[in-house]
Amino acid sequence: MLKRTPILALIFAALMSALIIFIFQVDARPFTKGQIAMLYFFSFFPSMGIAMLFDPFPKKVKERYLKINFYIQEEDPADQVAKVIAEEEKEKGN
Amino acid sequence: MQLGHVAVALTIASFAPELSGGQIEALSLESILVAIFAHEFPNFDGFLIMSGLAPKKFHCTWSHSLIVGFLAGLITWFINPAWGYIFWLSIFLHYLADMPSSVGIPIFLPFSKKRYTFNLWADTGYFGWVSFKGTYQQSWTWILEGGAFLVLYVRLYVIGFWPFS
């Protein structure tokens, strides 16, 4: 994961929180500071996902898991993942 | 979807008055229990697999078909019509929430075995640490599952529920 990804997420979360307040806040019931802090906290999670779209690591993980069929009865999921990672390392070495 | 199911179920419970014709209060214990039970119902196939009563490949098959969801909702509706509508919405939204996974959902079983998927994230299995870790290393799970919790939080504000009461 790139170092910039969580930083980008923090920025996106601030923008998302501001947008939500702009759209949903009712004048009679303004958000308190604590509620805004919680809104920022909850905005962070989807923002992290958006930031991860610009990071190559999650794409690599998706490609890795797409190679695995987790519904083979005899196989252990942890072993299957380890096997694919070992193959990736081997390819990198070549 | 994994943790996000809880947020979706609680959001559905917040619509309990609209779904039950005013018979059940929003986010009452009754609405939460019905919504969570119904929303998690399709994943109970995992218990059958873990107890050795079904093979691994049974996951996301019959339990995720529209006809099973409809019949389970119908039984619930006969027990209590107010629960029935919450059950139907909960179970059908479970199918929708699972469709971004690459494993796909055979929603038209037994008429068609075709699996429908938005293919936003790779399937990581049905249970355990490998499944959990793999799920949350992918971007769209954060967007949609995190988004589900954010929608719930905004919904609590809109209806003036705690922490906004």
PDB file of C-alpha atoms in Angstrom:
ATOM      1  CA  MET A   1       0.000   0.000   0.000  1.00  0.00           C
ATOM      2  CA  LEU A   2       1.306   3.436  -0.903  1.00  0.00           C
ATOM      3  CA  LYS A   3       1.976   5.897   1.934  1.00  0.00           C
ATOM      4  CA  ARG A   4      -0.147   8.538   0.207  1.00  0.00           C
ATOM      5  CA  THR A   5      -3.295   6.332   0.248  1.00  0.00           C
ATOM      6  CA  PRO A   6      -4.408   6.935   3.879  1.00  0.00           C
ATOM      7  CA  ILE A   7      -3.501  10.633   3.511  1.00  0.00           C
ATOM      8  CA  LEU A   8      -5.676  10.879   0.404  1.00  0.00           C
ATOM      9  CA  ALA A   9      -8.426   9.082   2.354  1.00  0.00           C
ATOM     10  CA  LEU A  10      -8.269  11.687   5.134  1.00  0.00           C
ATOM     11  CA  ILE A  11      -8.729  14.459   2.534  1.00  0.00           C
ATOM     12  CA  PHE A  12     -11.588  12.643   0.764  1.00  0.00           C
ATOM     13  CA  ALA A  13     -13.274  12.027   4.155  1.00  0.00           C
ATOM     14  CA  ALA A  14     -13.203  15.756   4.925  1.00  0.00           C
ATOM     15  CA  LEU A  15     -14.747  16.553   1.531  1.00  0.00           C
ATOM     16  CA  MET A  16     -17.356  13.822   1.954  1.00  0.00           C
ATOM     17  CA  SER A  17     -18.283  15.023   5.454  1.00  0.00           C
ATOM     18  CA  ALA A  18     -18.648  18.604   4.229  1.00  0.00           C
ATOM     19  CA  LEU A  19     -20.851  17.459   1.340  1.00  0.00           C
ATOM     20  CA  ILE A  20     -23.087  15.399   3.650  1.00  0.00           C
ATOM     21  CA  ILE A  21     -23.485  18.330   6.050  1.00  0.00           C
ATOM     22  CA  PHE A  22     -24.292  20.616   3.105  1.00  0.00           C
ATOM     23  CA  ILE A  23     -26.954  18.219   1.750  1.00  0.00           C
ATOM     24  CA  PHE A  24     -28.547  16.788   4.899  1.00  0.00           C
ATOM     25  CA  GLN A  25     -28.129  19.291   7.734  1.00  0.00           C
ATOM     26  CA  VAL A  26     -31.388  20.772   8.959  1.00  0.00           C
ATOM     27  CA  ASP A  27     -31.132  24.337  10.326  1.00  0.00           C
ATOM     28  CA  ALA A  28     -33.188  23.422  13.386  1.00  0.00           C
ATOM     29  CA  ARG A  29     -30.844  20.526  14.250  1.00  0.00           C
ATOM     30  CA  PRO A  30     -27.275  21.439  13.315  1.00  0.00           C
ATOM     31  CA  PHE A  31     -24.585  18.783  13.772  1.00  0.00           C
ATOM     32  CA  THR A  32     -22.648  19.191  17.034  1.00  0.00           C
ATOM     33  CA  LYS A  33     -18.842  19.030  17.016  1.00  0.00           C
ATOM     34  CA  GLY A  34     -18.947  15.458  18.356  1.00  0.00           C
ATOM     35  CA  GLN A  35     -21.425  14.407  15.665  1.00  0.00           C
ATOM     36  CA  ILE A  36     -19.219  16.000  12.994  1.00  0.00           C
ATOM     37  CA  ALA A  37     -16.220  14.081  14.387  1.00  0.00           C
ATOM     38  CA  MET A  38     -18.231  10.846  14.148  1.00  0.00           C
ATOM     39  CA  LEU A  39     -19.342  11.787  10.629  1.00  0.00           C
ATOM     40  CA  TYR A  40     -15.687  12.263   9.675  1.00  0.00           C
ATOM     41  CA  PHE A  41     -14.871   8.883  11.243  1.00  0.00           C
ATOM     42  CA  PHE A  42     -17.584   7.091   9.237  1.00  0.00           C
ATOM     43  CA  SER A  43     -16.683   9.010   6.063  1.00  0.00           C
ATOM     44  CA  PHE A  44     -13.133   7.734   6.360  1.00  0.00           C
ATOM     45  CA  PHE A  45     -14.034   4.122   5.433  1.00  0.00           C
ATOM     46  CA  PRO A  46     -15.570   4.720   1.973  1.00  0.00           C
ATOM     47  CA  SER A  47     -12.954   7.440   1.418  1.00  0.00           C
ATOM     48  CA  MET A  48     -10.242   4.869   2.089  1.00  0.00           C
ATOM     49  CA  GLY A  49     -11.803   2.697  -0.614  1.00  0.00           C
ATOM     50  CA  ILE A  50     -11.817   5.600  -3.073  1.00  0.00           C
ATOM     51  CA  ALA A  51      -8.163   6.337  -2.262  1.00  0.00           C
ATOM     52  CA  MET A  52      -7.343   2.632  -2.735  1.00  0.00           C
ATOM     53  CA  LEU A  53      -8.631   2.871  -6.318  1.00  0.00           C
ATOM     54  CA  PHE A  54      -5.479   4.903  -7.047  1.00  0.00           C
ATOM     55  CA  ASP A  55      -3.177   2.365  -5.388  1.00  0.00           C
ATOM     56  CA  PRO A  56      -1.778  -0.666  -7.260  1.00  0.00           C
ATOM     57  CA  PHE A  57      -1.756  -2.959  -4.183  1.00  0.00           C
ATOM     58  CA  PRO A  58      -5.545  -3.577  -3.914  1.00  0.00           C
ATOM     59  CA  LYS A  59      -5.659  -4.338  -7.660  1.00  0.00           C
ATOM     60  CA  LYS A  60      -2.861  -6.874  -7.180  1.00  0.00           C
ATOM     61  CA  VAL A  61      -4.762  -8.470  -4.287  1.00  0.00           C
ATOM     62  CA  LYS A  62      -7.912  -8.722  -6.410  1.00  0.00           C
ATOM     63  CA  GLU A  63      -5.981 -10.402  -9.210  1.00  0.00           C
ATOM     64  CA  ARG A  64      -4.396 -12.776  -6.677  1.00  0.00           C
ATOM     65  CA  TYR A  65      -7.732 -13.852  -5.185  1.00  0.00           C
ATOM     66  CA  LEU A  66      -9.334 -14.201  -8.621  1.00  0.00           C
ATOM     67  CA  LYS A  67      -6.877 -17.043  -9.281  1.00  0.00           C
ATOM     68  CA  ILE A  68      -8.221 -19.064  -6.349  1.00  0.00           C
ATOM     69  CA  ASN A  69     -11.272 -21.276  -6.122  1.00  0.00           C
ATOM     70  CA  PHE A  70     -12.134 -21.345  -2.411  1.00  0.00           C
ATOM     71  CA  TYR A  71     -14.823 -23.992  -2.879  1.00  0.00           C
ATOM     72  CA  ILE A  72     -12.570 -26.986  -3.564  1.00  0.00           C
ATOM     73  CA  GLN A  73     -13.470 -29.316  -0.721  1.00  0.00           C
ATOM     74  CA  GLU A  74      -9.997 -30.729   0.039  1.00  0.00           C
ATOM     75  CA  GLU A  75      -8.082 -27.426  -0.151  1.00  0.00           C
ATOM     76  CA  ASP A  76      -7.296 -25.157   2.790  1.00  0.00           C
ATOM     77  CA  PRO A  77      -7.868 -21.438   1.945  1.00  0.00           C
ATOM     78  CA  ALA A  78      -4.706 -20.299   3.750  1.00  0.00           C
ATOM     79  CA  ASP A  79      -2.626 -22.830   1.796  1.00  0.00           C
ATOM     80  CA  GLN A  80      -4.232 -21.772  -1.483  1.00  0.00           C
ATOM     81  CA  VAL A  81      -3.368 -18.103  -0.865  1.00  0.00           C
ATOM     82  CA  ALA A  82       0.182 -19.015   0.238  1.00  0.00           C
ATOM     83  CA  LYS A  83       0.645 -21.080  -2.922  1.00  0.00           C
ATOM     84  CA  VAL A  84      -0.412 -18.193  -5.198  1.00  0.00           C
ATOM     85  CA  ILE A  85       1.845 -15.742  -3.316  1.00  0.00           C
ATOM     86  CA  ALA A  86       4.769 -18.190  -3.653  1.00  0.00           C
ATOM     87  CA  GLU A  87       4.110 -18.436  -7.405  1.00  0.00           C
ATOM     88  CA  GLU A  88       4.079 -14.628  -7.650  1.00  0.00           C
ATOM     89  CA  GLU A  89       7.396 -14.440  -5.796  1.00  0.00           C
ATOM     90  CA  LYS A  90       8.833 -17.089  -8.110  1.00  0.00           C
ATOM     91  CA  GLU A  91       7.708 -15.132 -11.203  1.00  0.00           C
ATOM     92  CA  LYS A  92       9.242 -11.964  -9.732  1.00  0.00           C
ATOM     93  CA  GLY A  93      12.513 -13.837  -9.220  1.00  0.00           C
ATOM     94  CA  ASN A  94      12.670 -15.016 -12.840  1.00  0.00           C
TER      95      ASN A  94
ATOM     96  CA  MET B   1     -19.996  -8.234   1.774  1.00  0.00           C
ATOM     97  CA  GLN B   2     -19.110  -9.069   5.350  1.00  0.00           C
ATOM     98  CA  LEU B   3     -19.322  -6.400   8.096  1.00  0.00           C
ATOM     99  CA  GLY B   4     -21.390  -4.135   5.860  1.00  0.00           C
ATOM    100  CA  HIS B   5     -24.352  -6.519   6.187  1.00  0.00           C
ATOM    101  CA  VAL B   6     -24.848  -5.277   9.763  1.00  0.00           C
ATOM    102  CA  ALA B   7     -25.120  -1.660   8.598  1.00  0.00           C
ATOM    103  CA  VAL B   8     -27.537  -2.587   5.800  1.00  0.00           C
ATOM    104  CA  ALA B   9     -29.715  -4.577   8.241  1.00  0.00           C
ATOM    105  CA  LEU B  10     -29.801  -1.710  10.753  1.00  0.00           C
ATOM    106  CA  THR B  11     -30.678   0.755   7.978  1.00  0.00           C
ATOM    107  CA  ILE B  12     -33.582  -1.507   6.981  1.00  0.00           C
ATOM    108  CA  ALA B  13     -34.650  -1.641  10.656  1.00  0.00           C
ATOM    109  CA  SER B  14     -34.768   2.159  10.601  1.00  0.00           C
ATOM    110  CA  PHE B  15     -37.487   1.883   7.933  1.00  0.00           C
ATOM    111  CA  ALA B  16     -39.584  -0.545  10.047  1.00  0.00           C
ATOM    112  CA  PRO B  17     -42.573   1.841  10.467  1.00  0.00           C
ATOM    113  CA  GLU B  18     -42.863   2.282   6.687  1.00  0.00           C
ATOM    114  CA  LEU B  19     -42.441  -1.452   6.040  1.00  0.00           C
ATOM    115  CA  SER B  20     -44.820  -2.643   8.767  1.00  0.00           C
ATOM    116  CA  GLY B  21     -47.570  -0.085   8.270  1.00  0.00           C
ATOM    117  CA  GLY B  22     -46.610   1.657  11.517  1.00  0.00           C
ATOM    118  CA  GLN B  23     -46.826  -1.514  13.622  1.00  0.00           C
ATOM    119  CA  ILE B  24     -43.105  -1.679  14.432  1.00  0.00           C
ATOM    120  CA  GLU B  25     -41.000   1.252  15.619  1.00  0.00           C
ATOM    121  CA  ALA B  26     -37.823   2.277  13.824  1.00  0.00           C
ATOM    122  CA  LEU B  27     -34.768   0.534  15.278  1.00  0.00           C
ATOM    123  CA  SER B  28     -36.811  -1.171  17.997  1.00  0.00           C
ATOM    124  CA  LEU B  29     -35.384  -4.455  19.268  1.00  0.00           C
ATOM    125  CA  GLU B  30     -38.064  -6.290  17.245  1.00  0.00           C
ATOM    126  CA  SER B  31     -37.169  -4.526  13.989  1.00  0.00           C
ATOM    127  CA  ILE B  32     -33.435  -5.047  14.528  1.00  0.00           C
ATOM    128  CA  LEU B  33     -33.826  -8.771  15.289  1.00  0.00           C
ATOM    129  CA  VAL B  34     -36.057  -9.395  12.263  1.00  0.00           C
ATOM    130  CA  ALA B  35     -33.854  -7.363   9.899  1.00  0.00           C
ATOM    131  CA  ILE B  36     -30.571  -8.905  11.079  1.00  0.00           C
ATOM    132  CA  PHE B  37     -31.971 -12.454  11.072  1.00  0.00           C
ATOM    133  CA  ALA B  38     -33.431 -12.033   7.570  1.00  0.00           C
ATOM    134  CA  HIS B  39     -30.407 -10.217   6.201  1.00  0.00           C
ATOM    135  CA  GLU B  40     -27.989 -12.863   7.516  1.00  0.00           C
ATOM    136  CA  PHE B  41     -30.328 -15.764   6.632  1.00  0.00           C
ATOM    137  CA  PRO B  42     -28.637 -16.510   3.256  1.00  0.00           C
ATOM    138  CA  ASN B  43     -25.255 -16.835   5.010  1.00  0.00           C
ATOM    139  CA  PHE B  44     -26.545 -19.522   7.353  1.00  0.00           C
ATOM    140  CA  ASP B  45     -25.420 -21.957   4.638  1.00  0.00           C
ATOM    141  CA  GLY B  46     -21.966 -21.413   6.146  1.00  0.00           C
ATOM    142  CA  PHE B  47     -23.108 -23.244   9.297  1.00  0.00           C
ATOM    143  CA  LEU B  48     -24.187 -26.232   7.197  1.00  0.00           C
ATOM    144  CA  ILE B  49     -20.750 -26.272   5.551  1.00  0.00           C
ATOM    145  CA  MET B  50     -18.825 -25.885   8.815  1.00  0.00           C
ATOM    146  CA  SER B  51     -20.826 -28.662  10.461  1.00  0.00           C
ATOM    147  CA  GLY B  52     -20.052 -30.953   7.523  1.00  0.00           C
ATOM    148  CA  LEU B  53     -23.683 -31.237   6.380  1.00  0.00           C
ATOM    149  CA  ALA B  54     -22.953 -29.562   3.027  1.00  0.00           C
ATOM    150  CA  PRO B  55     -19.891 -29.244   0.769  1.00  0.00           C
ATOM    151  CA  LYS B  56     -18.022 -25.929   0.439  1.00  0.00           C
ATOM    152  CA  LYS B  57     -19.489 -25.334  -3.007  1.00  0.00           C
ATOM    153  CA  PHE B  58     -22.968 -25.125  -1.416  1.00  0.00           C
ATOM    154  CA  HIS B  59     -22.157 -21.547  -0.293  1.00  0.00           C
ATOM    155  CA  CYS B  60     -23.945 -18.822  -2.275  1.00  0.00           C
ATOM    156  CA  THR B  61     -26.195 -21.237  -4.142  1.00  0.00           C
ATOM    157  CA  TRP B  62     -29.715 -22.116  -2.982  1.00  0.00           C
ATOM    158  CA  SER B  63     -29.635 -19.749  -0.011  1.00  0.00           C
ATOM    159  CA  HIS B  64     -29.003 -16.903  -2.459  1.00  0.00           C
ATOM    160  CA  SER B  65     -31.834 -17.627  -4.890  1.00  0.00           C
ATOM    161  CA  LEU B  66     -34.855 -15.373  -5.240  1.00  0.00           C
ATOM    162  CA  ILE B  67     -37.281 -18.249  -4.816  1.00  0.00           C
ATOM    163  CA  VAL B  68     -35.808 -19.298  -1.451  1.00  0.00           C
ATOM    164  CA  GLY B  69     -35.841 -15.682  -0.291  1.00  0.00           C
ATOM    165  CA  PHE B  70     -39.440 -15.287  -1.389  1.00  0.00           C
ATOM    166  CA  LEU B  71     -40.563 -18.513   0.341  1.00  0.00           C
ATOM    167  CA  ALA B  72     -38.679 -17.704   3.570  1.00  0.00           C
ATOM    168  CA  GLY B  73     -40.324 -14.263   3.546  1.00  0.00           C
ATOM    169  CA  LEU B  74     -43.710 -15.855   2.882  1.00  0.00           C
ATOM    170  CA  ILE B  75     -43.377 -18.144   5.927  1.00  0.00           C
ATOM    171  CA  THR B  76     -42.399 -15.113   8.020  1.00  0.00           C
ATOM    172  CA  TRP B  77     -45.350 -13.172   6.586  1.00  0.00           C
ATOM    173  CA  PHE B  78     -47.748 -15.937   7.692  1.00  0.00           C
ATOM    174  CA  ILE B  79     -46.264 -15.776  11.206  1.00  0.00           C
ATOM    175  CA  ASN B  80     -46.502 -11.972  11.331  1.00  0.00           C
ATOM    176  CA  PRO B  81     -47.273  -9.855   8.217  1.00  0.00           C
ATOM    177  CA  ALA B  82     -45.436  -6.878   9.743  1.00  0.00           C
ATOM    178  CA  TRP B  83     -42.262  -8.971   9.861  1.00  0.00           C
ATOM    179  CA  GLY B  84     -42.785 -10.306   6.336  1.00  0.00           C
ATOM    180  CA  TYR B  85     -42.064  -7.040   4.529  1.00  0.00           C
ATOM    181  CA  ILE B  86     -38.961  -6.359   6.636  1.00  0.00           C
ATOM    182  CA  PHE B  87     -37.821  -9.931   5.921  1.00  0.00           C
ATOM    183  CA  TRP B  88     -38.311  -9.639   2.162  1.00  0.00           C
ATOM    184  CA  LEU B  89     -36.478  -6.315   1.869  1.00  0.00           C
ATOM    185  CA  SER B  90     -33.665  -7.588   4.112  1.00  0.00           C
ATOM    186  CA  ILE B  91     -33.085 -10.825   2.236  1.00  0.00           C
ATOM    187  CA  PHE B  92     -33.321  -9.295  -1.241  1.00  0.00           C
ATOM    188  CA  LEU B  93     -30.875  -6.534  -0.244  1.00  0.00           C
ATOM    189  CA  HIS B  94     -28.516  -9.269   0.980  1.00  0.00           C
ATOM    190  CA  TYR B  95     -28.450 -10.688  -2.541  1.00  0.00           C
ATOM    191  CA  LEU B  96     -27.787  -7.228  -3.982  1.00  0.00           C
ATOM    192  CA  ALA B  97     -25.028  -6.619  -1.411  1.00  0.00           C
ATOM    193  CA  ASP B  98     -23.326  -9.885  -2.381  1.00  0.00           C
ATOM    194  CA  MET B  99     -23.481  -9.319  -6.122  1.00  0.00           C
ATOM    195  CA  PRO B 100     -20.314  -7.180  -6.321  1.00  0.00           C
ATOM    196  CA  SER B 101     -18.328 -10.301  -5.362  1.00  0.00           C
ATOM    197  CA  SER B 102     -16.750 -12.228  -8.217  1.00  0.00           C
ATOM    198  CA  VAL B 103     -18.334 -15.493  -7.031  1.00  0.00           C
ATOM    199  CA  GLY B 104     -21.701 -14.303  -8.395  1.00  0.00           C
ATOM    200  CA  ILE B 105     -25.189 -15.076  -7.171  1.00  0.00           C
ATOM    201  CA  PRO B 106     -27.416 -17.669  -8.910  1.00  0.00           C
ATOM    202  CA  ILE B 107     -30.552 -15.679  -8.139  1.00  0.00           C
ATOM    203  CA  PHE B 108     -32.724 -17.576 -10.617  1.00  0.00           C
ATOM    204  CA  LEU B 109     -32.060 -21.070  -9.214  1.00  0.00           C
ATOM    205  CA  PRO B 110     -33.600 -23.606  -9.912  1.00  0.00           C
ATOM    206  CA  PHE B 111     -34.537 -22.163 -13.330  1.00  0.00           C
ATOM    207  CA  SER B 112     -31.011 -21.073 -14.233  1.00  0.00           C
ATOM    208  CA  LYS B 113     -27.606 -21.830 -12.725  1.00  0.00           C
ATOM    209  CA  LYS B 114     -26.109 -18.657 -14.184  1.00  0.00           C
ATOM    210  CA  ARG B 115     -24.318 -16.555 -11.573  1.00  0.00           C
ATOM    211  CA  TYR B 116     -24.810 -12.793 -11.712  1.00  0.00           C
ATOM    212  CA  THR B 117     -22.014 -10.503 -10.520  1.00  0.00           C
ATOM    213  CA  PHE B 118     -20.881  -6.881 -10.749  1.00  0.00           C
ATOM    214  CA  ASN B 119     -17.327  -8.237 -10.271  1.00  0.00           C
ATOM    215  CA  LEU B 120     -16.120  -5.314  -8.165  1.00  0.00           C
ATOM    216  CA  TRP B 121     -14.061  -7.468  -5.794  1.00  0.00           C
ATOM    217  CA  ALA B 122     -12.610 -10.966  -5.863  1.00  0.00           C
ATOM    218  CA  ASP B 123     -14.359 -13.594  -3.779  1.00  0.00           C
ATOM    219  CA  THR B 124     -12.307 -14.654  -0.757  1.00  0.00           C
ATOM    220  CA  GLY B 125     -14.286 -17.653   0.467  1.00  0.00           C
ATOM    221  CA  TYR B 126     -17.029 -17.906   3.048  1.00  0.00           C
ATOM    222  CA  PHE B 127     -15.358 -17.948   6.462  1.00  0.00           C
ATOM    223  CA  GLY B 128     -12.175 -17.307   8.411  1.00  0.00           C
ATOM    224  CA  TRP B 129      -9.228 -14.922   8.609  1.00  0.00           C
ATOM    225  CA  VAL B 130      -8.108 -15.472   5.005  1.00  0.00           C
ATOM    226  CA  SER B 131     -11.555 -14.501   3.795  1.00  0.00           C
ATOM    227  CA  PHE B 132     -11.719 -11.439   6.078  1.00  0.00           C
ATOM    228  CA  LYS B 133      -8.219 -10.174   5.289  1.00  0.00           C
ATOM    229  CA  GLY B 134      -8.588 -10.670   1.539  1.00  0.00           C
ATOM    230  CA  THR B 135     -11.917  -8.877   1.510  1.00  0.00           C
ATOM    231  CA  TYR B 136     -10.609  -5.753   3.205  1.00  0.00           C
ATOM    232  CA  GLN B 137      -7.475  -5.515   1.074  1.00  0.00           C
ATOM    233  CA  GLN B 138      -9.696  -4.597  -1.872  1.00  0.00           C
ATOM    234  CA  SER B 139     -10.943  -1.100  -2.597  1.00  0.00           C
ATOM    235  CA  TRP B 140     -14.605  -1.648  -3.440  1.00  0.00           C
ATOM    236  CA  THR B 141     -15.327  -3.467  -0.185  1.00  0.00           C
ATOM    237  CA  TRP B 142     -14.230  -0.332   1.683  1.00  0.00           C
ATOM    238  CA  ILE B 143     -16.310   1.877  -0.599  1.00  0.00           C
ATOM    239  CA  LEU B 144     -19.513  -0.140  -0.386  1.00  0.00           C
ATOM    240  CA  GLU B 145     -19.292  -1.552   3.140  1.00  0.00           C
ATOM    241  CA  GLY B 146     -17.901   1.682   4.590  1.00  0.00           C
ATOM    242  CA  GLY B 147     -20.553   3.491   2.583  1.00  0.00           C
ATOM    243  CA  ALA B 148     -23.234   1.322   4.193  1.00  0.00           C
ATOM    244  CA  PHE B 149     -22.131   2.465   7.665  1.00  0.00           C
ATOM    245  CA  LEU B 150     -22.058   6.092   6.490  1.00  0.00           C
ATOM    246  CA  VAL B 151     -25.591   5.773   5.061  1.00  0.00           C
ATOM    247  CA  LEU B 152     -26.734   4.324   8.404  1.00  0.00           C
ATOM    248  CA  TYR B 153     -25.162   7.243  10.278  1.00  0.00           C
ATOM    249  CA  VAL B 154     -26.876   9.803   8.008  1.00  0.00           C
ATOM    250  CA  ARG B 155     -30.150   7.879   8.336  1.00  0.00           C
ATOM    251  CA  LEU B 156     -29.886   8.121  12.149  1.00  0.00           C
ATOM    252  CA  TYR B 157     -29.507  11.895  11.773  1.00  0.00           C
ATOM    253  CA  VAL B 158     -32.485  12.151   9.403  1.00  0.00           C
ATOM    254  CA  ILE B 159     -34.833  10.260  11.765  1.00  0.00           C
ATOM    255  CA  GLY B 160     -33.385  11.949  14.862  1.00  0.00           C
ATOM    256  CA  PHE B 161     -32.273   8.695  16.465  1.00  0.00           C
ATOM    257  CA  TRP B 162     -29.344   8.365  18.899  1.00  0.00           C
ATOM    258  CA  PRO B 163     -26.788  10.044  18.863  1.00  0.00           C
ATOM    259  CA  PHE B 164     -28.983  12.716  17.275  1.00  0.00           C
ATOM    260  CA  SER B 165     -31.990  12.475  19.642  1.00  0.00           C
TER     261      SER B 165
END
